[in-house]
């Protein structure tokens, strides 16, 4: 069961949208708490000021962060359905380190973050923290595009490359989300040979792994990976896309860093990145 959701925020419109998504998701899956976290920076260049001014600048940044955090958590609490609790934390720290510390202290089982879509230039600079965290986090990271409004998760798809699935698929984490949402489960594979893929040992292994969820398998023939998945999402009215950001070059051909980023930016549907920490 997913009881606690961790929500890093920078108070932007993208982050606000992710926050609103998180509180509604919490209600759907029966989570008890959403923990909001903000990491602040000292606005003044510390290399050019003395210790006294450094302390003043740091305190001003802390106060501004505290004020915004209070306003943000209050806004989310007003949107809560049921009895979901909203907590807020902030600190002057590197985001990845802070997130991992909070994961340990709060027991969070899911991270929800926003990401901004747009042109190619924006894709390079915006949302990099979400993508980086998705590739390293020991717990699932749900990336919510700015254009995504909450829809109850009824249809979920795991996008698989059908490679080494026995050792690279984070089964328990995916099952936890399926149990929490009660979603119908699909598994999609981009290939030019559907007959061969359907008869492959990898398909049989996945079918056995998730047999309790009765997954349906789909094969998309398109040389453009992102277009294939985008089309599948639209055609099957998918509410959640699940991907496994693999290490050591396994994703190079189909699921490389660029593909994962492109999918996250283009899709209007949230993307759940589930890292296999044992691989």
mmCIF file of N, CA and C in Angstrom, residues 6 18 20 83 111 132 150 188 202 220 267:
data_model
loop_
_atom_site.group_PDB
_atom_site.id
_atom_site.type_symbol
_atom_site.label_atom_id
_atom_site.label_comp_id
_atom_site.label_asym_id
_atom_site.label_seq_id
_atom_site.Cartn_x
_atom_site.Cartn_y
_atom_site.Cartn_z
ATOM 1 N N UNK A 6 5.666 11.841 -1.655
ATOM 2 C CA UNK A 6 6.616 12.943 -1.499
ATOM 3 C C UNK A 6 6.505 13.863 -2.711
ATOM 4 N N UNK A 18 1.292 19.625 -10.459
ATOM 5 C CA UNK A 18 1.702 18.330 -9.920
ATOM 6 C C UNK A 18 1.146 18.131 -8.507
ATOM 7 N N UNK A 20 -1.669 19.444 -7.247
ATOM 8 C CA UNK A 20 -3.100 19.158 -7.344
ATOM 9 C C UNK A 20 -3.335 17.719 -7.795
ATOM 10 N N UNK A 83 -9.418 12.474 4.012
ATOM 11 C CA UNK A 83 -8.622 12.860 5.182
ATOM 12 C C UNK A 83 -7.125 12.836 4.904
ATOM 13 N N UNK A 111 7.166 9.350 -5.326
ATOM 14 C CA UNK A 111 7.502 10.757 -5.520
ATOM 15 C C UNK A 111 6.687 11.278 -6.692
ATOM 16 N N UNK A 132 16.205 13.425 -13.971
ATOM 17 C CA UNK A 132 17.372 12.882 -13.271
ATOM 18 C C UNK A 132 16.954 12.035 -12.078
ATOM 19 N N UNK A 150 -5.870 15.743 -13.602
ATOM 20 C CA UNK A 150 -6.065 14.432 -12.996
ATOM 21 C C UNK A 150 -7.262 13.720 -13.592
ATOM 22 N N UNK A 188 2.956 -2.846 -23.535
ATOM 23 C CA UNK A 188 3.172 -2.460 -24.929
ATOM 24 C C UNK A 188 4.643 -2.631 -25.299
ATOM 25 N N UNK A 202 10.422 -13.641 -23.453
ATOM 26 C CA UNK A 202 10.254 -12.429 -22.649
ATOM 27 C C UNK A 202 8.778 -12.124 -22.405
ATOM 28 N N UNK A 220 3.397 -2.438 -31.234
ATOM 29 C CA UNK A 220 3.318 -1.243 -32.062
ATOM 30 C C UNK A 220 4.446 -1.239 -33.085
ATOM 31 N N UNK A 267 4.053 13.654 -23.778
ATOM 32 C CA UNK A 267 2.802 13.044 -23.357
ATOM 33 C C UNK A 267 2.041 13.970 -22.411
#
